[in-house]
PDB file of C-alpha atoms in Angstrom:
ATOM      1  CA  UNK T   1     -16.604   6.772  14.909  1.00 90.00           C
ATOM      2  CA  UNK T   2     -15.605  10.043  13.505  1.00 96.00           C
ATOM      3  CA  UNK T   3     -12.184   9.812  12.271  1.00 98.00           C
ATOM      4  CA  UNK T   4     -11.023  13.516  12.823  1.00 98.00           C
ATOM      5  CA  UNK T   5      -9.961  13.441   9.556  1.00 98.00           C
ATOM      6  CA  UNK T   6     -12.411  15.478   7.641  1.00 97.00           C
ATOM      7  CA  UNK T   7     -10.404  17.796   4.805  1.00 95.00           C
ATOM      8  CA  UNK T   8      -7.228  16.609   5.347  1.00 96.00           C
ATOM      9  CA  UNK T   9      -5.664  15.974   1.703  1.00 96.00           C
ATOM     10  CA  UNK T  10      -4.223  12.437   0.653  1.00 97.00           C
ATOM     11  CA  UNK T  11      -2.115  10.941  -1.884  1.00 97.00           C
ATOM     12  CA  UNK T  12      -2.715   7.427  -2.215  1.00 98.00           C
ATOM     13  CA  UNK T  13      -0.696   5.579  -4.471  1.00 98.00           C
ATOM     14  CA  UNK T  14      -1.692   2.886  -7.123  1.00 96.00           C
ATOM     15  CA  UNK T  15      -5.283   3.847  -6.661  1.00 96.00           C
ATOM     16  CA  UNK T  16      -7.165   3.068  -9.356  1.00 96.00           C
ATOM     17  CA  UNK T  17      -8.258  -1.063  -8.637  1.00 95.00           C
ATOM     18  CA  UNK T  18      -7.663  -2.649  -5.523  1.00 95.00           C
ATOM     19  CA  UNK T  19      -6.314  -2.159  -2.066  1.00 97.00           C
ATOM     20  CA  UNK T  20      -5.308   1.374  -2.908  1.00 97.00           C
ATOM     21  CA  UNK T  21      -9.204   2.029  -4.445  1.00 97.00           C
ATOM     22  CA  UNK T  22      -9.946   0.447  -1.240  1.00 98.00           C
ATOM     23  CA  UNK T  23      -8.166   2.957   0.861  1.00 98.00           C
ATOM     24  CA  UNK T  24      -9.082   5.458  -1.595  1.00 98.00           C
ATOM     25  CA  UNK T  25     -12.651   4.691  -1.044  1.00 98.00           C
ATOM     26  CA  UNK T  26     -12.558   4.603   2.780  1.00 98.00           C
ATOM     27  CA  UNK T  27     -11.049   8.167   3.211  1.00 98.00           C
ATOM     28  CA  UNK T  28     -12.925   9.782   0.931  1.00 98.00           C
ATOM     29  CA  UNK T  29     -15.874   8.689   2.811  1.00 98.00           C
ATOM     30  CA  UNK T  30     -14.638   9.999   6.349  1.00 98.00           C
ATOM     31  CA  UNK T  31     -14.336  13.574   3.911  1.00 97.00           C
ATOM     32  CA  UNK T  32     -11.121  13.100   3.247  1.00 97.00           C
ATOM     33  CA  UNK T  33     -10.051  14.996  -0.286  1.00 96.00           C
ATOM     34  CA  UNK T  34      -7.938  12.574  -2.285  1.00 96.00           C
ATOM     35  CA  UNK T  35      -5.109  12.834  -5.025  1.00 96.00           C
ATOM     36  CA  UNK T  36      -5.242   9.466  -6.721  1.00 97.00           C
ATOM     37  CA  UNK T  37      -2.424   8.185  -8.635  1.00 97.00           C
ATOM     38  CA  UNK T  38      -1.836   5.391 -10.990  1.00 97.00           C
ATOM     39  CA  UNK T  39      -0.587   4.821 -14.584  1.00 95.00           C
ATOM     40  CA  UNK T  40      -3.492   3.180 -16.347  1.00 94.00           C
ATOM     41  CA  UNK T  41      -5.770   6.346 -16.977  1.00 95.00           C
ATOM     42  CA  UNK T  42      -9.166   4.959 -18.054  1.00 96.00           C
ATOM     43  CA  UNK T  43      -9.344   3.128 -14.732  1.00 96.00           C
ATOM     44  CA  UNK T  44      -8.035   5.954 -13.115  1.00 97.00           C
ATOM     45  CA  UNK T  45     -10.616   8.435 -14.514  1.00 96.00           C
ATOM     46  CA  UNK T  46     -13.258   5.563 -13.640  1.00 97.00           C
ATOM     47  CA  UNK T  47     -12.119   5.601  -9.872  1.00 97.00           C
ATOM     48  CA  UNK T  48     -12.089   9.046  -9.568  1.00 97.00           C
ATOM     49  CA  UNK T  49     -15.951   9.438 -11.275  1.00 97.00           C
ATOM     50  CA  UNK T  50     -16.862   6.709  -8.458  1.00 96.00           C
ATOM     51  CA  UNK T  51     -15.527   8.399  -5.609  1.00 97.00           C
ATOM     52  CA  UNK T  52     -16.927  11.640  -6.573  1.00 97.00           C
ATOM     53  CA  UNK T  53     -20.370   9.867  -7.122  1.00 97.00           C
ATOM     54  CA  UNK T  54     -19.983   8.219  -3.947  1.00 97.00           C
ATOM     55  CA  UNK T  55     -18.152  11.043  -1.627  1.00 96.00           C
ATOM     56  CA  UNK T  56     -20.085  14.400  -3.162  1.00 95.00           C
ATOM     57  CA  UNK T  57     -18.021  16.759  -0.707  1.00 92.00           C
ATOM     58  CA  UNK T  58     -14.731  15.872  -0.986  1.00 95.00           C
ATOM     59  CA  UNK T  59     -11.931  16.752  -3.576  1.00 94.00           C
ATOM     60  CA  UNK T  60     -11.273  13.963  -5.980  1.00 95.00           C
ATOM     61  CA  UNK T  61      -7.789  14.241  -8.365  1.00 95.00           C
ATOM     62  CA  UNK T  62      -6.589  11.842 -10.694  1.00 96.00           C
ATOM     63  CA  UNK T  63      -2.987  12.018 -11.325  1.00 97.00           C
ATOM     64  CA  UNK T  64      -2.233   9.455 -14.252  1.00 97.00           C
ATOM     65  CA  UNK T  65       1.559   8.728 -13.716  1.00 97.00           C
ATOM     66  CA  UNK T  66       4.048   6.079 -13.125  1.00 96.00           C
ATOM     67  CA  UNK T  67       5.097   6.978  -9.094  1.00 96.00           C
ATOM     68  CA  UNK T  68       7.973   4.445  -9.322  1.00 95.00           C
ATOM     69  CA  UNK T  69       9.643   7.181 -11.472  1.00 95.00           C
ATOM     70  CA  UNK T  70      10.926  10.698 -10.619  1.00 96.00           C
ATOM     71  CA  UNK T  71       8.245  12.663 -13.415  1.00 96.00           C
ATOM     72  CA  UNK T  72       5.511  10.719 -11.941  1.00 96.00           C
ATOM     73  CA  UNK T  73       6.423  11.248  -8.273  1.00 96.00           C
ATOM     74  CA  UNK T  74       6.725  15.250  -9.433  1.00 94.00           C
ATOM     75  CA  UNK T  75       3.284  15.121 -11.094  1.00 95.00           C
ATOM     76  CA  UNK T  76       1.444  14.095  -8.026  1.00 95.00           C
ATOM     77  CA  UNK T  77       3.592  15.954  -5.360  1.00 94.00           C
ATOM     78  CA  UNK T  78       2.288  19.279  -7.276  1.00 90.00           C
ATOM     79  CA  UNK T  79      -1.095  18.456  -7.096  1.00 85.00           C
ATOM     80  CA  UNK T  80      -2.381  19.894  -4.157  1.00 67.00           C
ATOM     81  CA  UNK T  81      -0.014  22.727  -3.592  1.00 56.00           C
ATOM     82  CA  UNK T  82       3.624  21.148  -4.376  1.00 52.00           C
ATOM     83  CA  UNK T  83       5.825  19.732  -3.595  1.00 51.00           C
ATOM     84  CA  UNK T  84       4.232  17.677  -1.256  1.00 54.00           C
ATOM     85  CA  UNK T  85       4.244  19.828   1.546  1.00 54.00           C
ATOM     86  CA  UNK T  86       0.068  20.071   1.366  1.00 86.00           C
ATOM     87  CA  UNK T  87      -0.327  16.269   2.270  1.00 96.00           C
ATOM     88  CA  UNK T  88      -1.515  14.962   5.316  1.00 97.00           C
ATOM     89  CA  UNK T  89      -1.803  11.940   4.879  1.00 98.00           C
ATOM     90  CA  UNK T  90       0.301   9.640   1.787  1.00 98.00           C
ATOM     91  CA  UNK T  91      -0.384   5.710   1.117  1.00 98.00           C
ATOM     92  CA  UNK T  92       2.191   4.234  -0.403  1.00 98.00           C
ATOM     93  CA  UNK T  93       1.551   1.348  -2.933  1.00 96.00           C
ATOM     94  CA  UNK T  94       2.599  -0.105  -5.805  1.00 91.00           C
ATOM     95  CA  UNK T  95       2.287  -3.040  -7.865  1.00 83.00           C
ATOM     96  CA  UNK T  96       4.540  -5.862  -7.163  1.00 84.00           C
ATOM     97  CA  UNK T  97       7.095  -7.438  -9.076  1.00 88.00           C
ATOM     98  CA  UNK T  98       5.977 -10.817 -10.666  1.00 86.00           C
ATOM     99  CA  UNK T  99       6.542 -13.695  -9.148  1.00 82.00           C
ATOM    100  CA  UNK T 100       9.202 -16.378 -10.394  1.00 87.00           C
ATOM    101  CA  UNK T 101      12.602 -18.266  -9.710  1.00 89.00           C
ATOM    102  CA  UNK T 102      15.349 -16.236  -8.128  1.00 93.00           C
ATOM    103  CA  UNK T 103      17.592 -17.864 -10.507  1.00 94.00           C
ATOM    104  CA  UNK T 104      15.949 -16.283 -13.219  1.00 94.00           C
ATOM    105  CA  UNK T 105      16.363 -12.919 -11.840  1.00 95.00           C
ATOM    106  CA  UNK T 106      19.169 -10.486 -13.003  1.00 96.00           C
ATOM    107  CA  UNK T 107      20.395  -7.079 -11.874  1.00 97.00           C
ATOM    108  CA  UNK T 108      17.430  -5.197 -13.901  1.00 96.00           C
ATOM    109  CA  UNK T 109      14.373  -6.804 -11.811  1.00 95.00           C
ATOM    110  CA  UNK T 110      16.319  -6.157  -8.676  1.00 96.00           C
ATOM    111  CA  UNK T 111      16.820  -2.584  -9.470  1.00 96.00           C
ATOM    112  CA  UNK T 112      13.052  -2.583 -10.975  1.00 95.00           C
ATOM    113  CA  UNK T 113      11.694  -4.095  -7.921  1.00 96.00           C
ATOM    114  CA  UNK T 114      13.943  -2.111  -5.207  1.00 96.00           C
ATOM    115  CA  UNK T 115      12.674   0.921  -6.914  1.00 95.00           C
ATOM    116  CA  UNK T 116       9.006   0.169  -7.101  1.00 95.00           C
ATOM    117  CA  UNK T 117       8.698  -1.325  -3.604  1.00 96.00           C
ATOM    118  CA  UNK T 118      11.848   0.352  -1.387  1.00 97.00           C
ATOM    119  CA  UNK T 119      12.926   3.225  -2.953  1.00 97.00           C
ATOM    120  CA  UNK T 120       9.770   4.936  -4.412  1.00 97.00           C
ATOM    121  CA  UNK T 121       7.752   4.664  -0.601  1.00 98.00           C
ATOM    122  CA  UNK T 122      10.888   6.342   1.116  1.00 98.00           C
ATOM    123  CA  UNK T 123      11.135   9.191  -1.481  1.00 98.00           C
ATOM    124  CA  UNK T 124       7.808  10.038  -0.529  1.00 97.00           C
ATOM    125  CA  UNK T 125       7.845  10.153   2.537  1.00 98.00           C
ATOM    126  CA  UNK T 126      11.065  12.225   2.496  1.00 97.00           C
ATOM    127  CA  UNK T 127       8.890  15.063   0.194  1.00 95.00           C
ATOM    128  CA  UNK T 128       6.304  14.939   2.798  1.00 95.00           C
ATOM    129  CA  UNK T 129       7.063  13.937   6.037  1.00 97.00           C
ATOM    130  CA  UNK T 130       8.855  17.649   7.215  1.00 95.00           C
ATOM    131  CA  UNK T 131       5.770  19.537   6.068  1.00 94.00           C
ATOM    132  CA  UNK T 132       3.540  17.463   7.819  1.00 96.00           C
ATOM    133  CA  UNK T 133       5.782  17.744  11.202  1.00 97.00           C
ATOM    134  CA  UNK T 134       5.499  21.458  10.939  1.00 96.00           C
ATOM    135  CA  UNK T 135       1.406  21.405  10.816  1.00 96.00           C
ATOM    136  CA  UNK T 136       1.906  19.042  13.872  1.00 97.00           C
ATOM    137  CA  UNK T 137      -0.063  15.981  11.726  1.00 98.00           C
ATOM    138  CA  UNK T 138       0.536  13.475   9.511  1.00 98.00           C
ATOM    139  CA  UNK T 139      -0.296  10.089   8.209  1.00 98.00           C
ATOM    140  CA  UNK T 140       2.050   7.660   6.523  1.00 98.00           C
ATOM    141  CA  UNK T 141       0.913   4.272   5.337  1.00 98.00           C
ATOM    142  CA  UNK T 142       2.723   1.565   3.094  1.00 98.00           C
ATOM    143  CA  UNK T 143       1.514  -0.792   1.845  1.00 98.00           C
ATOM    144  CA  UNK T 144       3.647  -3.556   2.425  1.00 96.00           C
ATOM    145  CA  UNK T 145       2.678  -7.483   1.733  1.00 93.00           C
ATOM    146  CA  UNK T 146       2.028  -9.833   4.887  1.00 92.00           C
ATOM    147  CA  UNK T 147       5.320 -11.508   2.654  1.00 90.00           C
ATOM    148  CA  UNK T 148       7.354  -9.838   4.486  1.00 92.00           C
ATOM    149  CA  UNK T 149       6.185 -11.900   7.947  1.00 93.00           C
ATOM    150  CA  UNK T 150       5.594 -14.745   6.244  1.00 91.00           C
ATOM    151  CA  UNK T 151       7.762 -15.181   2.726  1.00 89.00           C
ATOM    152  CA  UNK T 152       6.343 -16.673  -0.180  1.00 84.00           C
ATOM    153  CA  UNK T 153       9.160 -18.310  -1.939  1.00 88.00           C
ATOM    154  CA  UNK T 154       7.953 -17.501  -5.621  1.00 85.00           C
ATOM    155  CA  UNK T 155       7.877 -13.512  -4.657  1.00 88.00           C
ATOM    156  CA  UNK T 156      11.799 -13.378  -3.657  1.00 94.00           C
ATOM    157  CA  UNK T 157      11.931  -9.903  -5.324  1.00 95.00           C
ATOM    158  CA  UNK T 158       8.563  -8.705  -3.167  1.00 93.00           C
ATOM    159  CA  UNK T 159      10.574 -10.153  -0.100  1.00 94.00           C
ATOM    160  CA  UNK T 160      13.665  -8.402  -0.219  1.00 95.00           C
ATOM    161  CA  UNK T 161      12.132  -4.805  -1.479  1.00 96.00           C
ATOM    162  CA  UNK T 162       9.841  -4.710   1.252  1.00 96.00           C
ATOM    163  CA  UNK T 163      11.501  -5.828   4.091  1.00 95.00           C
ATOM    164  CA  UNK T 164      14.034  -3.116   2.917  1.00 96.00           C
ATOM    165  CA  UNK T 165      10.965  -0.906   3.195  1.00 97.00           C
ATOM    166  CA  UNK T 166      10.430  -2.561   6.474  1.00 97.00           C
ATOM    167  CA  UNK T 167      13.513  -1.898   8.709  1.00 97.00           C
ATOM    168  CA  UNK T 168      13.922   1.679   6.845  1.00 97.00           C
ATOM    169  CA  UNK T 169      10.205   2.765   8.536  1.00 98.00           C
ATOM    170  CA  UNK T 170      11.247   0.531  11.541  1.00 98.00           C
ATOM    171  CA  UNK T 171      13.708   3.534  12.020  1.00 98.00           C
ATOM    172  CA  UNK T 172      12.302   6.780  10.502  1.00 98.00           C
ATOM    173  CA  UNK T 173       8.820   6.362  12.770  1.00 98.00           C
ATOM    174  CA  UNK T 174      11.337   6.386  15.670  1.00 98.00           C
ATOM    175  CA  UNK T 175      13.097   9.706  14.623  1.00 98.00           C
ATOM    176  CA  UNK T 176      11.774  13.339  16.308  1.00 97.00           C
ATOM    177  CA  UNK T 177       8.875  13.192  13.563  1.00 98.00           C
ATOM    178  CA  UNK T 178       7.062  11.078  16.343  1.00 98.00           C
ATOM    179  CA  UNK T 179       6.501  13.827  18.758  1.00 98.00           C
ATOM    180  CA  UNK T 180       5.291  16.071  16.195  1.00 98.00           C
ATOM    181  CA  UNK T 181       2.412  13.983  15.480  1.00 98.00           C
ATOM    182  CA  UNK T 182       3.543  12.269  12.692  1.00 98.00           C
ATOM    183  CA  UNK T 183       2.903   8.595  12.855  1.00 98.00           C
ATOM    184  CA  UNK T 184       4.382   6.173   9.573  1.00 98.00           C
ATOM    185  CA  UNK T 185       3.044   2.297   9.593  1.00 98.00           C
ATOM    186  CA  UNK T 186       3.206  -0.296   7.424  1.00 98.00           C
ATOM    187  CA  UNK T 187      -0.078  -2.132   6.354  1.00 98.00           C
ATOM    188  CA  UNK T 188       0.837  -5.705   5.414  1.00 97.00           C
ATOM    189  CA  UNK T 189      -1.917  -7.450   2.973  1.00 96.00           C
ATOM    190  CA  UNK T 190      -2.686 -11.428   3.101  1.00 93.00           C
ATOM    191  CA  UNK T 191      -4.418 -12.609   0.933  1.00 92.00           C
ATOM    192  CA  UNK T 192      -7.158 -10.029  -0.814  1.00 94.00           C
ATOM    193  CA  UNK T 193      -9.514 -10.848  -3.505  1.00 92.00           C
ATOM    194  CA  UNK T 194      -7.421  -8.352  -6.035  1.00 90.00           C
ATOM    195  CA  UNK T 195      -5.559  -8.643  -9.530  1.00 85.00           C
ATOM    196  CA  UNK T 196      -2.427  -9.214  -7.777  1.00 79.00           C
ATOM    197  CA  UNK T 197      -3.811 -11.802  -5.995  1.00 85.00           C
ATOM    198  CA  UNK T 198      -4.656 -13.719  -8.898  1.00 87.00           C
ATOM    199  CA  UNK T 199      -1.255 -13.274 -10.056  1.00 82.00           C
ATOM    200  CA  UNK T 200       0.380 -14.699  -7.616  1.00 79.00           C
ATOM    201  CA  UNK T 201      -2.060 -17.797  -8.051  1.00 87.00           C
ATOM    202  CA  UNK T 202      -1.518 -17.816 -11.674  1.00 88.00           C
ATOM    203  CA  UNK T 203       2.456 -18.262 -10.574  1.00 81.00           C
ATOM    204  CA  UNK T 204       2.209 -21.254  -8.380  1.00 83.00           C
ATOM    205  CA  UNK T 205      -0.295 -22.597 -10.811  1.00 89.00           C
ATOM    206  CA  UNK T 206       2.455 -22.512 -13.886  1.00 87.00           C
ATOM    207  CA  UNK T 207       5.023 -23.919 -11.187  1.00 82.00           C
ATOM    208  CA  UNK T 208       3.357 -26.934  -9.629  1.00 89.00           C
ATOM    209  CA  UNK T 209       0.987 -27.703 -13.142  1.00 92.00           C
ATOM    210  CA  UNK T 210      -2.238 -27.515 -10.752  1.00 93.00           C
ATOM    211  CA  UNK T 211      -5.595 -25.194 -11.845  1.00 93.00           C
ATOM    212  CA  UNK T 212      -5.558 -21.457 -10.462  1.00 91.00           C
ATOM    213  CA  UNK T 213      -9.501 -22.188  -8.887  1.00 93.00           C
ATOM    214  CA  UNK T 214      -7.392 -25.750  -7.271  1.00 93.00           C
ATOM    215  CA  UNK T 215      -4.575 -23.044  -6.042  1.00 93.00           C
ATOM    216  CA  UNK T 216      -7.165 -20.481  -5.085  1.00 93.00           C
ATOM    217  CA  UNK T 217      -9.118 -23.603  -2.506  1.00 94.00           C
ATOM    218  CA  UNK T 218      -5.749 -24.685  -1.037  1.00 91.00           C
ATOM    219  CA  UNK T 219      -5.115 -20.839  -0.133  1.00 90.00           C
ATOM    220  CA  UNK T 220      -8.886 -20.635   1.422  1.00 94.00           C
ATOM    221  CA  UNK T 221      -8.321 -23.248   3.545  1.00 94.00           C
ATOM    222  CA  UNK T 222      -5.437 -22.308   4.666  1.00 93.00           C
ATOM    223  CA  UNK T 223      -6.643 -18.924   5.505  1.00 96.00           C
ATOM    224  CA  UNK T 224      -8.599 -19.210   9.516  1.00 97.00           C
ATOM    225  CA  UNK T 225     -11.313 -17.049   8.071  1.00 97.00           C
ATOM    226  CA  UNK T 226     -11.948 -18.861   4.761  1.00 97.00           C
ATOM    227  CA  UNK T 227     -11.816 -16.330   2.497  1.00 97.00           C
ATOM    228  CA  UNK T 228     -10.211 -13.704   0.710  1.00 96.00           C
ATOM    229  CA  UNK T 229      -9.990 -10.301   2.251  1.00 97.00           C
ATOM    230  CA  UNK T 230     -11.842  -7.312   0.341  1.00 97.00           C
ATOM    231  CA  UNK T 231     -10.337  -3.835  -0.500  1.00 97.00           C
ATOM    232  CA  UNK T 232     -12.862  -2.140   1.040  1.00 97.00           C
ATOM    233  CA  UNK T 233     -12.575  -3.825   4.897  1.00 97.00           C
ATOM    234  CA  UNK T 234      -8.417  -3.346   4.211  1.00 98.00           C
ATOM    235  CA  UNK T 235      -9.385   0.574   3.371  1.00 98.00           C
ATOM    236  CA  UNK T 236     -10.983   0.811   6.500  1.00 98.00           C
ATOM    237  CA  UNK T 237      -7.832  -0.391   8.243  1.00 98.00           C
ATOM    238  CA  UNK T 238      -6.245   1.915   6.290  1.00 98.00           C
ATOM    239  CA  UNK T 239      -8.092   5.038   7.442  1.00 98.00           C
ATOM    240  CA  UNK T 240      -8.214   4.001  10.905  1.00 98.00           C
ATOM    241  CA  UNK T 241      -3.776   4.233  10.969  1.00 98.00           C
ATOM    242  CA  UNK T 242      -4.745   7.517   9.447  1.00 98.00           C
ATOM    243  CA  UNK T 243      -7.117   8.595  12.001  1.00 98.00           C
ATOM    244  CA  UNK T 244      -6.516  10.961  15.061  1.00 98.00           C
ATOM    245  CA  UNK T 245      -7.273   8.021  17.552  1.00 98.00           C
ATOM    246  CA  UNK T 246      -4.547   6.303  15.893  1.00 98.00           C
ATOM    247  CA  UNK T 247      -2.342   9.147  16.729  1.00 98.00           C
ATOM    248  CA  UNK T 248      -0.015   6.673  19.540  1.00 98.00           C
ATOM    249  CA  UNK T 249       0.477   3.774  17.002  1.00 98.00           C
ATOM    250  CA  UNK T 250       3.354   4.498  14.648  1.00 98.00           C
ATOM    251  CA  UNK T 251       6.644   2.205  13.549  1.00 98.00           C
ATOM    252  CA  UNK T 252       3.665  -0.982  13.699  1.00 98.00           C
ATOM    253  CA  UNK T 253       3.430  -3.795  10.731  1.00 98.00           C
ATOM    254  CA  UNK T 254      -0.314  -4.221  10.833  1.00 98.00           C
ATOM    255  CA  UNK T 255      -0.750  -7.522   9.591  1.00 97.00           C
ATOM    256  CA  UNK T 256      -4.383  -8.128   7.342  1.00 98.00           C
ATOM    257  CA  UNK T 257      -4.699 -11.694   6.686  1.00 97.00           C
ATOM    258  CA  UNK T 258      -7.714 -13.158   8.318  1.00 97.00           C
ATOM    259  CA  UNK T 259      -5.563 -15.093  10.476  1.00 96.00           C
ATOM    260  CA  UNK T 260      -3.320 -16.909   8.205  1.00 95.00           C
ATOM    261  CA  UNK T 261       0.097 -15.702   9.883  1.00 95.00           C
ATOM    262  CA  UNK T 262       0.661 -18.610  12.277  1.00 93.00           C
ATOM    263  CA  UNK T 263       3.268 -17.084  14.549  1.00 91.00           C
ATOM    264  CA  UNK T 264       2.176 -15.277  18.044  1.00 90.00           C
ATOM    265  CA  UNK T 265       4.685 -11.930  17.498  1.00 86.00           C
TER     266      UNK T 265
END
């Protein structure tokens, strides 16, 4: 299927290693030209050599910068024409705050985590979402966590941010941006084979005293499909909400999890 997307111009966030390479990866294959962002330059500079290797006609820009902060969020909005207004399409993502006991938790890592995983998503899409109304497209993904269906009692501070996230797109994808072809969705991750992943495992591991490969087999199993997701089949979901045929689904939590999300809504 042809996407429709061909030159278009995306910013997609945390991009250097997992489900943002992933997304990455998948639009710059349907031609899309990508800005990617993320603060660890080596591995940025590395996905950017692979997409170009892989993707020989699109744009590829690395933007190394911390997005969760106003100087990185100005760095990549001035990438392809500034500020922001040259975007199509924008994937939000960023890494998640570490997993723990909410009693442990002060003001700080609230703030930290509410401005990594709430705050940071909706100033994007408030630098980008009026230019892309006037062009009459535009693509919004976030990156969410299927956490927010589902919580995960270790990642309180992933909870809260996100469904913050949550019920702020909930109303924004409502607003007159919708009938100017603007669609913004929320993409909600189960359980992918990525660093964050193993994380997370790493967490319950040090809570319960078990082995991260005994933590890692519970989670298979309890996972319909067996197995971990990969970035790349979570990319392709990705560029599918950013699509043209995609064009009537907007205000959606798009739940990736191989089946693991027991409930029927």
């Amino acid at each position: 299927m042809d996407l429709g997307i061909k030159g278009k111009w995306a910013l997609v966030c945390g991009a250097s290693k997992g489900l943002g390479l992933g997304c990455a990866q998948a639009l710059a294959a349907e031609g899309v030209n990508v800005v990617l962002v993320a603060r660890g330059a080596r591995d940025l500079e590395a996905a950017a050599a692979e997409l170009r290797a892989a993707s020989p006609g699109v744009s590829v820009l690395g933007v190394p910068a911390d997005i969760t902060t106003p100087e990185g969020r100005a760095a990549a909005l001035s990438v392809a024409g500034g500020p922001g207004t040259a975007f199509d399409i924008v994937v939000n993502n960023a890494g998640g705050p570490p997993p723990g006991d909410f009693r442990a938790w002060d003001r700080d890592a609230w703030i930290k985590a509410l401005d990594a995983n709430m705050l940071t998503p909706i100033e994007l899409i408030k630098a980008t979402v009026d230019g892309m109304a006037q062009r009459g497209f535009g693509r919004i993904v976030n990156i969410t966590s299927g956490a927010v269906k589902a919580p995960i009692d270790i990642l309180g501070l992933s909870n809260g941010a996100r469904s913050g996230l949550t019920g702020f797109v909930a109303g924004v994808a409502r607003s007159p941006i919708a009938a100017q072809g603007v669609t913004v969705n929320n993409l909600l991750p189960g359980a992918f084979d990525t660093d964050r992943l193993r994380v997370t495992m790493e967490g319950a591991a040090n809570k319960t005293g078990q082995s991260v490969d005994a933590i890692a087999e519970v989670r298979r199993k309890a996972i319909p499909a067996r197995r971990f997701g990969t970035p790349q089949e979570f990319g392709a979901v990705c560029a599918f909400l950013c699509s043209v045929q995609a064009g009537y689904i907007t205000g959606q939590n798009v739940l990736a999890d191989g089946g693991a999300y027991p409930g029927t809504f």
